[in-house]
Amino acid sequence: QVRLVESGGGLVQAGGSLRLSCAASGRTFINYSIGWFRQAPGKEREFVAAIRWTGSVPYVADSVKGRFALSRDNAKNTVYLQMNSLKPEDTAVYYCATGATILSSDDVDFWGQGTQVTVYS
């Protein structure tokens, strides 16, 4: 089993930055992906960004491309989501996730507990 623990969420003014982290423990799979989804109140959970454990090129949603950056530290089994130029519409609970492919929430095998990001004007 895999356990995912997110941290780094908080309250930030529009235009500011936050960095989220996700630490994975337990068995991980070299052909699996690790990344982030988010869910705002009243909306469905949407893909944000992901990268394969053995890959180097992240996949980033068009809605955050150019503002968010995903990085990975394999030695620490940790991924980071650097969020810059934050907008109020980025407000959501951000969930770390892993699975064979996680471009869709249907493919996610393990979820973190989520961390709240709130962006105010």
Backbone as JSON, one array per atom type, in Angstrom:
{
  "sequence": "QVRLVESGGGLVQAGGSLRLSCAASGRTFINYSIGWFRQAPGKEREFVAAIRWTGSVPYVADSVKGRFALSRDNAKNTVYLQMNSLKPEDTAVYYCATGATILSSDDVDFWGQGTQVTVYS",
  "N": [[0.83, -1.18, 0.0], [0.33, 2.32, -0.51], [0.98, 5.37, 1.04], [0.11, 8.74, 1.02], [1.05, 11.97, 1.86], [0.17, 15.24, 2.07], [1.33, 18.65, 2.22], [1.7, 22.19, 2.88], [-0.31, 23.87, 2.01], [-2.44, 26.81, 2.26], [-3.43, 30.22, 3.04], [-3.39, 32.79, 0.72], [-2.65, 35.86, -0.95], [-3.97, 37.03, -4.08], [-1.82, 36.69, -6.85], [0.33, 35.89, -5.4], [2.48, 33.22, -4.13], [2.73, 29.69, -3.51], [4.1, 26.63, -2.26], [3.44, 23.3, -2.59], [3.87, 20.1, -1.08], [4.27, 16.56, -1.41], [4.65, 13.65, 0.21], [5.5, 10.32, -0.24], [4.98, 7.1, 1.08], [5.6, 3.6, 1.82], [5.04, 0.96, -0.58], [6.04, 1.87, -3.75], [5.61, 2.15, -7.3], [7.64, 1.76, -10.1], [6.72, 2.28, -12.63], [4.56, 3.84, -12.23], [2.66, 6.91, -11.92], [2.89, 10.11, -10.28], [1.26, 12.82, -8.79], [-0.92, 15.71, -8.91], [-4.3, 16.59, -8.18], [-7.16, 18.79, -8.08], [-9.96, 20.18, -6.3], [-12.62, 22.27, -6.31], [-15.27, 23.83, -4.37], [-18.43, 22.5, -5.22], [-17.61, 21.71, -7.73], [-16.21, 19.29, -10.04], [-13.5, 17.01, -9.4], [-10.39, 17.9, -10.71], [-7.66, 17.36, -12.96], [-4.32, 18.43, -12.36], [-1.38, 18.32, -12.47], [1.22, 15.94, -13.25], [3.77, 13.39, -12.98], [5.82, 10.7, -14.07], [7.33, 8.28, -11.9], [9.78, 7.42, -12.83], [10.18, 9.1, -14.91], [10.98, 12.25, -16.53], [9.7, 14.39, -17.63], [7.11, 16.42, -16.87], [3.48, 16.34, -16.93], [1.24, 18.88, -17.44], [-1.69, 20.61, -16.69], [-3.56, 22.64, -18.98], [-4.82, 24.81, -17.8], [-3.19, 25.7, -15.76], [-0.69, 25.84, -16.77], [2.45, 27.33, -17.23], [2.25, 28.8, -14.93], [2.24, 27.03, -12.76], [4.55, 24.61, -11.54], [5.91, 21.37, -11.58], [7.93, 19.24, -9.65], [10.28, 16.64, -8.69], [11.68, 14.55, -6.19], [13.27, 11.79, -6.1], [14.83, 10.37, -4.25], [13.78, 11.12, -1.83], [11.21, 10.33, -2.13], [9.28, 12.23, -2.83], [7.18, 14.74, -4.18], [6.8, 18.01, -5.55], [4.76, 20.89, -5.86], [5.05, 23.84, -7.26], [3.46, 26.84, -7.08], [2.76, 29.7, -8.7], [1.87, 33.16, -9.3], [-0.8, 33.12, -8.36], [-4.35, 32.8, -8.61], [-7.72, 33.77, -7.69], [-9.45, 31.78, -8.7], [-7.94, 29.51, -8.46], [-8.41, 28.54, -6.0], [-9.0, 25.78, -4.0], [-9.26, 22.39, -2.76], [-6.34, 20.62, -2.75], [-5.17, 17.59, -3.94], [-2.84, 15.05, -3.54], [-1.87, 12.32, -5.62], [-1.53, 8.96, -6.88], [-0.96, 6.5, -9.38], [-1.18, 4.1, -12.09], [-1.54, 5.58, -14.46], [-2.48, 8.93, -14.19], [-3.94, 10.91, -15.41], [-6.6, 11.07, -15.44], [-9.04, 11.06, -12.85], [-10.24, 8.63, -12.53], [-8.28, 6.76, -12.85], [-6.72, 6.78, -10.63], [-5.08, 5.22, -7.96], [-4.34, 5.63, -5.29], [-4.99, 8.13, -2.92], [-4.03, 11.23, -1.38], [-4.76, 13.04, 1.7], [-5.53, 15.61, 1.17], [-4.98, 19.15, 0.86], [-5.78, 22.44, 1.76], [-5.99, 25.2, -0.37], [-6.32, 28.6, -0.5], [-7.06, 31.47, -2.25], [-7.19, 34.91, -2.21], [-8.59, 38.05, -3.25]],
  "CA": [[0.0, 0.0, 0.0], [1.02, 3.59, -0.58], [0.4, 6.48, 1.78], [0.5, 10.04, 0.51], [0.81, 13.03, 2.83], [0.38, 16.56, 1.5], [1.51, 19.79, 3.11], [2.06, 23.43, 2.23], [-1.45, 24.7, 1.67], [-2.66, 27.96, 3.12], [-4.14, 31.4, 2.56], [-2.45, 33.65, 0.02], [-3.26, 36.91, -1.76], [-3.82, 36.87, -5.51], [-0.5, 37.08, -7.33], [1.34, 35.29, -4.56], [2.98, 31.89, -4.43], [2.78, 28.64, -2.51], [4.67, 25.37, -2.7], [2.89, 22.11, -1.97], [4.7, 18.91, -1.12], [3.6, 15.28, -1.21], [5.59, 12.6, 0.57], [4.95, 8.99, -0.41], [5.59, 6.02, 1.86], [5.13, 2.3, 1.41], [5.49, 0.5, -1.88], [5.77, 2.65, -4.95], [5.85, 1.41, -8.52], [8.48, 2.57, -10.97], [5.97, 2.65, -13.82], [3.42, 4.65, -11.82], [2.76, 8.36, -11.94], [2.58, 10.81, -9.04], [0.93, 14.19, -9.13], [-1.9, 16.5, -8.17], [-5.62, 17.0, -8.61], [-7.75, 19.78, -7.19], [-11.41, 20.2, -6.32], [-13.26, 23.44, -5.72], [-16.64, 23.53, -3.95], [-19.42, 22.41, -6.27], [-17.01, 21.31, -9.0], [-15.6, 17.98, -10.06], [-12.07, 16.98, -9.21], [-9.72, 18.06, -11.98], [-6.23, 17.1, -13.05], [-3.45, 19.59, -12.32], [-0.06, 17.99, -13.0], [1.72, 14.63, -12.84], [5.02, 12.93, -13.56], [6.15, 9.32, -13.76], [8.42, 8.12, -10.95], [11.02, 7.25, -13.59], [10.2, 10.05, -15.98], [11.54, 13.56, -16.27], [8.86, 15.41, -18.24], [5.79, 16.44, -16.25], [2.29, 16.72, -17.68], [0.64, 19.99, -16.72], [-2.96, 21.04, -17.27], [-3.51, 23.93, -19.65], [-5.33, 25.86, -16.93], [-2.15, 26.17, -14.86], [0.59, 25.83, -17.48], [3.12, 28.62, -17.19], [2.19, 29.33, -13.57], [2.57, 25.96, -11.83], [5.64, 23.74, -11.95], [6.01, 20.13, -10.82], [9.26, 18.67, -9.53], [10.29, 15.36, -7.99], [12.9, 14.12, -5.53], [13.08, 10.34, -5.95], [15.49, 9.91, -3.04], [12.89, 11.41, -0.72], [9.86, 9.93, -2.51], [8.51, 13.45, -2.63], [6.94, 15.63, -5.31], [6.48, 19.38, -5.17], [4.01, 21.71, -6.81], [5.3, 25.26, -7.08], [2.34, 27.58, -7.62], [3.05, 31.12, -8.8], [0.82, 34.0, -9.89], [-2.06, 32.49, -7.98], [-5.6, 33.49, -8.88], [-8.82, 33.27, -6.86], [-10.0, 30.55, -9.26], [-7.1, 28.39, -8.04], [-8.86, 28.1, -4.68], [-9.49, 24.41, -4.05], [-8.51, 21.4, -2.02], [-5.39, 19.98, -3.64], [-4.95, 16.21, -3.54], [-1.79, 14.24, -4.14], [-2.43, 11.07, -6.13], [-0.63, 8.1, -7.63], [-1.56, 5.4, -10.1], [-0.47, 3.75, -13.32], [-1.65, 6.86, -15.14], [-3.42, 9.71, -13.39], [-4.49, 12.04, -16.14], [-8.0, 11.05, -15.05], [-9.23, 10.59, -11.48], [-10.65, 7.22, -12.6], [-7.07, 5.93, -12.88], [-5.97, 6.96, -9.39], [-5.14, 4.11, -7.02], [-4.18, 6.11, -3.92], [-5.16, 9.57, -2.72], [-3.69, 11.87, -0.12], [-5.91, 13.57, 2.44], [-5.85, 16.92, 0.64], [-4.55, 20.35, 1.56], [-6.57, 23.56, 1.29], [-5.36, 26.41, -0.9], [-7.29, 29.67, -0.64], [-6.48, 32.66, -2.85], [-8.13, 36.01, -2.08], [-8.29, 39.28, -3.97]],
  "C": [[0.88, 1.24, 0.0], [0.25, 4.62, 0.24], [0.97, 7.78, 1.26], [0.11, 11.11, 1.52], [1.17, 14.37, 2.21], [0.63, 17.59, 2.59], [1.79, 21.02, 2.27], [0.92, 24.32, 1.82], [-1.6, 25.86, 2.63], [-3.45, 29.04, 2.43], [-3.13, 32.36, 1.94], [-3.21, 34.67, -0.82], [-3.03, 36.62, -3.24], [-2.49, 37.45, -5.98], [0.63, 36.47, -6.54], [1.67, 33.87, -4.97], [2.85, 30.97, -3.23], [3.5, 27.44, -3.12], [4.08, 24.23, -1.9], [3.89, 20.97, -2.06], [3.85, 17.68, -0.86], [4.67, 14.23, -0.97], [4.9, 11.25, 0.49], [5.72, 7.98, 0.44], [4.94, 4.7, 1.49], [5.65, 1.95, 0.03], [5.07, 1.46, -2.97], [6.19, 1.84, -6.17], [6.56, 2.29, -9.53], [7.75, 3.01, -12.23], [4.71, 3.46, -13.49], [3.72, 6.13, -11.96], [2.39, 8.92, -10.57], [2.27, 12.25, -9.41], [-0.21, 14.75, -8.31], [-3.2, 16.66, -8.92], [-6.1, 18.1, -7.67], [-9.27, 19.75, -7.36], [-11.92, 21.43, -5.58], [-14.68, 23.09, -5.32], [-17.61, 23.54, -5.12], [-18.89, 22.0, -7.63], [-16.4, 19.92, -8.89], [-14.1, 18.09, -9.86], [-11.37, 17.01, -10.57], [-8.22, 17.83, -11.87], [-5.45, 18.41, -13.06], [-2.11, 19.3, -12.99], [0.36, 16.63, -12.49], [3.02, 14.32, -13.55], [5.22, 11.47, -13.19], [7.32, 9.27, -12.78], [9.77, 8.04, -11.66], [11.12, 8.21, -14.76], [10.79, 11.39, -15.56], [10.7, 14.71, -16.81], [7.49, 15.38, -17.59], [4.69, 16.77, -17.25], [1.54, 17.74, -16.84], [-0.63, 20.42, -17.45], [-2.83, 22.43, -17.88], [-3.93, 25.08, -18.74], [-4.26, 26.45, -16.0], [-0.78, 26.23, -15.51], [1.17, 27.24, -17.53], [3.11, 29.27, -15.83], [2.6, 28.3, -12.52], [3.7, 25.12, -12.4], [5.73, 22.55, -11.01], [7.46, 19.66, -10.8], [9.22, 17.44, -8.64], [11.66, 15.11, -7.39], [12.74, 12.64, -5.23], [13.7, 9.81, -4.66], [14.62, 10.09, -1.82], [11.46, 10.94, -0.97], [8.87, 11.08, -2.35], [8.36, 14.2, -3.95], [6.5, 16.98, -4.78], [5.68, 20.05, -6.27], [4.24, 23.17, -6.45], [4.21, 26.03, -7.8], [2.65, 29.07, -7.54], [1.89, 31.85, -9.45], [-0.56, 33.44, -9.6], [-3.25, 33.41, -8.2], [-6.69, 32.97, -7.96], [-9.42, 31.97, -7.38], [-9.14, 29.32, -9.0], [-7.51, 27.85, -6.68], [-9.5, 26.73, -4.78], [-8.77, 23.6, -2.98], [-7.63, 20.67, -3.02], [-5.04, 18.61, -3.08], [-3.75, 15.62, -4.28], [-2.38, 12.89, -4.54], [-1.36, 10.28, -6.85], [-1.41, 6.95, -8.25], [-0.75, 5.11, -11.34], [-0.41, 4.94, -14.26], [-2.71, 7.65, -14.39], [-3.82, 11.01, -14.1], [-5.99, 12.17, -15.9], [-8.1, 10.52, -13.62], [-9.66, 9.14, -11.44], [-9.46, 6.28, -12.53], [-6.27, 6.01, -11.59], [-6.18, 5.77, -8.47], [-5.09, 4.56, -5.56], [-4.26, 7.62, -3.9], [-4.56, 10.01, -1.4], [-4.93, 12.47, 0.52], [-6.36, 14.95, 1.94], [-5.31, 18.04, 1.51], [-5.25, 21.55, 0.93], [-5.69, 24.7, 0.81], [-6.46, 27.44, -1.13], [-6.59, 30.93, -1.13], [-7.53, 33.77, -2.81], [-7.65, 37.24, -2.84], [-8.04, 40.43, -3.01]]
}
